[in-house]
Coordinates of C-alpha atoms and ligand atoms in Angstrom, one line a residue:
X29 CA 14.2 22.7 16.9
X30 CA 12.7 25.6 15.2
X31 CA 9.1 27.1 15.9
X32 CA 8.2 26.3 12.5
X33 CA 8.7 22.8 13.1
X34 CA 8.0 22.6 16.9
X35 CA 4.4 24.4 16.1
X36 CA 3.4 21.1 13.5
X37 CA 2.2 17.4 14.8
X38 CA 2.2 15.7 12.1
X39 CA -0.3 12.1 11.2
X40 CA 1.7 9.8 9.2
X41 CA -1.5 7.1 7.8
X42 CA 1.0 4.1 6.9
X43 CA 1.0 0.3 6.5
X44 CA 3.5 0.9 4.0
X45 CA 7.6 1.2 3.6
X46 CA 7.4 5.1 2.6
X47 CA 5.6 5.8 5.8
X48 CA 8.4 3.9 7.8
X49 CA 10.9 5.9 5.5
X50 CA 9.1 9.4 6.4
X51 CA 8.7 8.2 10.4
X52 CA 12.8 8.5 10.3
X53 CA 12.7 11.4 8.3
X54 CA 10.6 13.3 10.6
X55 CA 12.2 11.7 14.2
X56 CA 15.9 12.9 12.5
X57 CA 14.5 16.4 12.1
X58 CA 12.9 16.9 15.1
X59 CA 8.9 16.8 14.3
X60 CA 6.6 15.8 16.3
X61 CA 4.6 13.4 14.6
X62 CA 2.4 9.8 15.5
X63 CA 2.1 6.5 12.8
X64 CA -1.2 5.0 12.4
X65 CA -1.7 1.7 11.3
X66 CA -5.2 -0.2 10.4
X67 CA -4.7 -3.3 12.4
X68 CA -4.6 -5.9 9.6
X69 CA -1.3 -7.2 9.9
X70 CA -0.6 -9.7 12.6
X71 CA 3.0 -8.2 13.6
X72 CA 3.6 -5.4 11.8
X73 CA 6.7 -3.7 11.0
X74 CA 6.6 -0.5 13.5
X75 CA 8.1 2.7 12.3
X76 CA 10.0 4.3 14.8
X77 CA 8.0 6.9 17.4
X78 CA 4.4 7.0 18.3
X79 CA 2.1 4.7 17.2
X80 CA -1.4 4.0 17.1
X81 CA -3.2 1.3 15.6
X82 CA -7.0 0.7 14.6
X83 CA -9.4 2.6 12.1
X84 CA -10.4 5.8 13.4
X85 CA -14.6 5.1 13.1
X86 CA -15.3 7.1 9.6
X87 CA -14.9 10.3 8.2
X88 CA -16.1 12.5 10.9
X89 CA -14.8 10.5 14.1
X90 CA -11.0 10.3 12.5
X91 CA -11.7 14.5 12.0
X92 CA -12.5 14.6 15.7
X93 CA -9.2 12.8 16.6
X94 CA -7.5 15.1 14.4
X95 CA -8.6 18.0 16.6
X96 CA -8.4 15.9 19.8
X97 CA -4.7 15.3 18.9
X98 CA -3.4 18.6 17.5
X99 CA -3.2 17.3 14.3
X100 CA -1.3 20.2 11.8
X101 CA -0.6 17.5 8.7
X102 CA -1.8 14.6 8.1
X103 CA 0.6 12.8 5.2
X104 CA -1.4 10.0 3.8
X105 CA 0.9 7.0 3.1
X106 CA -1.5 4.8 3.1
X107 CA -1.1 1.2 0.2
X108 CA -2.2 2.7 -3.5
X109 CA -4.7 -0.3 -3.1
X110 CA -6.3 0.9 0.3
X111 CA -9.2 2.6 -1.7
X112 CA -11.1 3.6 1.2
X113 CA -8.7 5.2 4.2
X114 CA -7.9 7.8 1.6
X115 CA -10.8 9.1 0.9
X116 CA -11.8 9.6 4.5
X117 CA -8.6 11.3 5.2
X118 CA -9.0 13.9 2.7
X119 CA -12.5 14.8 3.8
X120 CA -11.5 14.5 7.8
X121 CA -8.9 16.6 6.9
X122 CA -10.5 19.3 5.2
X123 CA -13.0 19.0 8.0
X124 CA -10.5 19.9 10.7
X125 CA -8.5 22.3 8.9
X126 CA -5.5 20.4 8.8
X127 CA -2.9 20.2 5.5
X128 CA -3.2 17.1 3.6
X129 CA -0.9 15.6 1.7
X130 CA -0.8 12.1 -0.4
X131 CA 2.4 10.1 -0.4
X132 CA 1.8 7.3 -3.1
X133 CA 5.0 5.6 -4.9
X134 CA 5.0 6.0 -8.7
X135 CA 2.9 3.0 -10.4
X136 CA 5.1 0.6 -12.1
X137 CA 5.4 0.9 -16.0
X138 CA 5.1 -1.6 -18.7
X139 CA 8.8 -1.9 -20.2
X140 CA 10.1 -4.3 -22.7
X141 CA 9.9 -7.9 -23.1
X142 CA 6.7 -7.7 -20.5
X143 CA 3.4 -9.6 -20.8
X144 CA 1.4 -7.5 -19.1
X145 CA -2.5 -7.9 -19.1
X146 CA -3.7 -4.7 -17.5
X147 CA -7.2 -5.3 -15.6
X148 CA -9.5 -2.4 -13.6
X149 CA -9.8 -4.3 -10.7
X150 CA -9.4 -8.0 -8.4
X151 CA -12.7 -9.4 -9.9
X152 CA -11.3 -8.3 -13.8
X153 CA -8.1 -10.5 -12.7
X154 CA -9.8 -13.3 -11.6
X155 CA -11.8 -13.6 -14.5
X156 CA -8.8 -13.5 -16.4
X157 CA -7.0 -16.3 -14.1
X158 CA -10.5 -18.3 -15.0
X159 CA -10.2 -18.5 -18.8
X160 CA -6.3 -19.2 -18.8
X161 CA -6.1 -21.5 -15.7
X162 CA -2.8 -22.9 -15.4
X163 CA -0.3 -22.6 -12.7
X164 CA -0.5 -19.1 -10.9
X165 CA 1.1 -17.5 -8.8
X166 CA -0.7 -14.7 -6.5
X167 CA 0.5 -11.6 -4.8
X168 CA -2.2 -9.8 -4.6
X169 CA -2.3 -10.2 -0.5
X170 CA -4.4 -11.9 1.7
X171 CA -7.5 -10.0 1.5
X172 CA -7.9 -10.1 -2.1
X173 CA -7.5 -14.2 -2.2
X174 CA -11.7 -14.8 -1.6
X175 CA -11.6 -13.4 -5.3
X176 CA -10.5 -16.3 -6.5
X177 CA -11.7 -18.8 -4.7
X178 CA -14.4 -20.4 -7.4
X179 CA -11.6 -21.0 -10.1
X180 CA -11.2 -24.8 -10.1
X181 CA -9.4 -25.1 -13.0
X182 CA -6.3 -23.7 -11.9
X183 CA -3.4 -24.2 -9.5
X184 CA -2.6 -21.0 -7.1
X185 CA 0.6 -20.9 -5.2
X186 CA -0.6 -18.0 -2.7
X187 CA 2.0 -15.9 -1.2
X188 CA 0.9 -13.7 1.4
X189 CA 2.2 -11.8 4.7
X190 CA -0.2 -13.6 7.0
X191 CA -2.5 -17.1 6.3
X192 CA -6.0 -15.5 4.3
X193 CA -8.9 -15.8 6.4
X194 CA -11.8 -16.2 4.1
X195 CA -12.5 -18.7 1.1
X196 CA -9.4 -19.9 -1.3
X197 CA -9.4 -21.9 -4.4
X198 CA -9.6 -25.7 -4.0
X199 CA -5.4 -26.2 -6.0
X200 CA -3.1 -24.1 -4.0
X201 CA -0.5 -23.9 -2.0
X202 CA -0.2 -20.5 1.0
X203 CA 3.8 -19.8 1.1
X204 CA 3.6 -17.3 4.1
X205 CA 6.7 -14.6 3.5
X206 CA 7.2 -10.7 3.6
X207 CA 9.2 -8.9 0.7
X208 CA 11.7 -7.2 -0.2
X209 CA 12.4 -9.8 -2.5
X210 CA 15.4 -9.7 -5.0
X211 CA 15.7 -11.3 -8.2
X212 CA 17.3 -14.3 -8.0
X213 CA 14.6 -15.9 -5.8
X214 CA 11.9 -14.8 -7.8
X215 CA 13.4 -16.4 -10.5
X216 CA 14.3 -19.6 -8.6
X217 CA 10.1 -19.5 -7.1
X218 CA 8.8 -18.4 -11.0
X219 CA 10.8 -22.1 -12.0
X220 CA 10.7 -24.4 -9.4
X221 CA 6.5 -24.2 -9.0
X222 CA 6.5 -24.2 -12.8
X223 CA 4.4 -21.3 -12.9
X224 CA 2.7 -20.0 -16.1
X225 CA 0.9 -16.7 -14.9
X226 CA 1.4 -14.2 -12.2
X227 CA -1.5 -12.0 -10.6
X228 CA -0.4 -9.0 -9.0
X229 CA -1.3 -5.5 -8.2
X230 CA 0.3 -2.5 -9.6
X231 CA 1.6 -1.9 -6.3
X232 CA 4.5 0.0 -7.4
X233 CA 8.0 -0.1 -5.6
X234 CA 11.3 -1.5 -5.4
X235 CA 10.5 -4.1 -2.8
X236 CA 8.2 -6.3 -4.6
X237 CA 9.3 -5.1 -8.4
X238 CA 11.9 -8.0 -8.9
X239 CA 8.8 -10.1 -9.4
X240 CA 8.1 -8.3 -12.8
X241 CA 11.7 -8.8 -14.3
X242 CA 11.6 -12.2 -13.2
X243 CA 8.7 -12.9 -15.2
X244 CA 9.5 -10.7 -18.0
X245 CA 12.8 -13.0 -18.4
X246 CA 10.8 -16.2 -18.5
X247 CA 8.5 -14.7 -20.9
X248 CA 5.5 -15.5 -18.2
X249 CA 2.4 -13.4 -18.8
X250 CA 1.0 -10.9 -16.0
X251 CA -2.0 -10.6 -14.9
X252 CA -1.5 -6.6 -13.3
X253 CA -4.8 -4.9 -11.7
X254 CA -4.9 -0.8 -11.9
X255 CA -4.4 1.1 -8.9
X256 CA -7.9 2.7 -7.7
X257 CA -8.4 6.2 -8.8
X258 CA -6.2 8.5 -6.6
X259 CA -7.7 11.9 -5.3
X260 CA -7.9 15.3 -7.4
X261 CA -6.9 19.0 -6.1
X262 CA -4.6 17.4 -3.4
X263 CA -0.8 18.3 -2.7
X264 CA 1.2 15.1 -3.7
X265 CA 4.9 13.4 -3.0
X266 CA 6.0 10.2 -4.7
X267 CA 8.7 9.4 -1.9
X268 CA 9.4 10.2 1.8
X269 CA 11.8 12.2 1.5
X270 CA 9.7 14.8 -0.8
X271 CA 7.1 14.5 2.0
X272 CA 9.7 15.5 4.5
X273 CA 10.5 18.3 2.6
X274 CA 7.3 19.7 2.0
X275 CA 6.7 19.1 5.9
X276 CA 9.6 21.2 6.7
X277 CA 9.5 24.1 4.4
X278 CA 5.5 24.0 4.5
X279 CA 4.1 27.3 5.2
X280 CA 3.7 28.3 8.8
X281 CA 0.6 27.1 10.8
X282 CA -1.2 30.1 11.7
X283 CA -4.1 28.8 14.0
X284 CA -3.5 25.2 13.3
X285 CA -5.6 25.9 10.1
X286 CA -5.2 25.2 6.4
X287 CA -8.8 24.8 5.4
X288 CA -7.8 23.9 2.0
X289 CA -10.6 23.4 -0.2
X290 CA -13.0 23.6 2.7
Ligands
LIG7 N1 -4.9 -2.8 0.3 C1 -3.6 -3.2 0.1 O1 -3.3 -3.9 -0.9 C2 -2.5 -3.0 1.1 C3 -1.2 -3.5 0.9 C4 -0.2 -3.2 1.8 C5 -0.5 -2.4 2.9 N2 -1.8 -2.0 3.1 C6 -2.1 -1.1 4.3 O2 -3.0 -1.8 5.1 C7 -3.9 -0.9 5.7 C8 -5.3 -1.5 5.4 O3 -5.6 -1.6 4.0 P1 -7.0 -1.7 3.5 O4 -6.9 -1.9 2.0 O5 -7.8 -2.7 4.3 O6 -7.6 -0.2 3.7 P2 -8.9 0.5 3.3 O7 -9.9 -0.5 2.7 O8 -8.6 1.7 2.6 O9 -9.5 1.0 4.8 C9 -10.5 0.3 5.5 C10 -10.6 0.9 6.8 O10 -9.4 0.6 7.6 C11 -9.0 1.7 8.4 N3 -7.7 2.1 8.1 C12 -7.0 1.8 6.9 N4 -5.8 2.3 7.0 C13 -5.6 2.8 8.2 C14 -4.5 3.4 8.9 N5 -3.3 3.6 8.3 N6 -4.7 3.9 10.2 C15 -6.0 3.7 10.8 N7 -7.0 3.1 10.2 C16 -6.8 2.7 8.9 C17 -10.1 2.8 8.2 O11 -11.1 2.5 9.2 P3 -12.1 3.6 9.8 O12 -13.0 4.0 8.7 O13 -12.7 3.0 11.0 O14 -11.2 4.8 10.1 C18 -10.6 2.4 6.8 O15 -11.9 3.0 6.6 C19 -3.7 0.4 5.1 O16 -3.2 1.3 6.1 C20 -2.6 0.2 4.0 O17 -1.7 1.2 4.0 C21 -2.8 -2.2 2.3

């Protein structure tokens, strides 16, 4: 192991595929590095190495930890949808003087032959399920499901990693299952529920994409919510293995401080 990369301890903020991608990455090259997950998922996939789970108590308690810990880099590969962990961890990052970078898959693009209704956010989408009603299907994960849960005049078939928690439309069905999913079974779901509109986020992705060509081929329209703004003046990667890179041939830590932007 070199100095360069024996002098880093890198925080991978995950939850999501790329972070389990750029756990690998890291463990195969030798730098030291923990995962941190939120907690929300019952039993979630691990990434290999350390791991802690549980918020980190706000902006200036997750800076602490970064100092407690040794913290060099924190690579935020935190869900495109998780509008509030990223925030924090660019702020308790420039805080403690670590590097940050953002690690966020490219959003998925409109192509042809797709129905796509593009809406700012969950409460946009729902208002659009309300005027069209019909048979939906939702993907837009457990936490987002309250949104709809006034429409009556609608039937919901609910996919989701765990059962939701809080309030759910009256017509639905919960089919509890985690992706990837290919396209011959979203066809097969899109048919045998008969359904007429899909609700999703624009997640971005290979493992939940199929979804889109599915519908695009059954000429079912999309309800598709914008991602949440993503943050200015920060270094970015689209995929783990760019993150690795810029990990590895990042520029020395000299005092454990980058101070970017501070
Ligand atoms: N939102 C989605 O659609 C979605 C989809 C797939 C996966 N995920 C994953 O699920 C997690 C939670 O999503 P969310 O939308 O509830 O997040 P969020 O609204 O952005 O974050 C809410 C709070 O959860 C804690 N938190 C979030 N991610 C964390 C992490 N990786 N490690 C430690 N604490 C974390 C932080 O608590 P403190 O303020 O106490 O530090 C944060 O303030 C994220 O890590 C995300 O990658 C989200």
């Amino acid at each position: 192991m070199s100095d360069r990369v024996r002098s880093r301890r890198v925080l991978i903020l995950g939850g999501t595929g790329e972070a389990r991608d750029l756990a690998r990455l890291l463990a195969a090259a030798d730098v030291p590095f923990v995962s941190s997950l939120a907690g929300r998922v019952r039993n979630p996939r691990l990434p290999v190495g350390e791991v802690r789970i549980g918020g980190f108590g706000g902006v200036d308690a997750m800076a602490e930890w970064l100092t407690d810990n040794g913290i060099t880099d924190v690579v935020d590969a935190t869900h495109p949808f998780a509008a509030r962990i990223t925030p924090h961890a660019v702020s308790a990052s420039r805080t403690a003087g670590v590097r940050y970078l953002r690690l966020a898959r490219p959003a998925w693009e409109q192509g042809a032959g797709d129905r796509w209704v593009r809406v700012p956010d969950i409460d946009a989408a729902a208002d659009a399920v309300a005027v069209r009603g019909g048979r939906v299907m939702l993907t837009t994960g457990r936490q987002d499901v309250a949104a709809f849960a006034a429409i009556r005049d609608a039937w919901f078939l609910i996919r989701v990693v765990d059962e939701p928690d809080g309030a759910m439309p009256p017509q639905r069905i919960v089919l509890r299952s985690r992706g990837p999913y290919g396209i011959d079974d979203e066809r097969r779901l899109l048919r045998d529920h008969r359904i007429e509109l899909l609700v999703t986020k624009n997640s971005g992705g290979a493992m939940t994409a199929a979804k889109l060509r599915a519908a695009a081929e059954l000429g079912i329209e999309v309800i598709v919510v914008d991602r949440p703004a993503e943050p200015e003046d920060v270094d970015t990667a689209g995929t783990a293995a760019d993150a690795a890179d810029a990990i590895l041939d990042g520029p020395p830590v000299a005092d454990g401080q980058y101070r970017r932007g501070v």
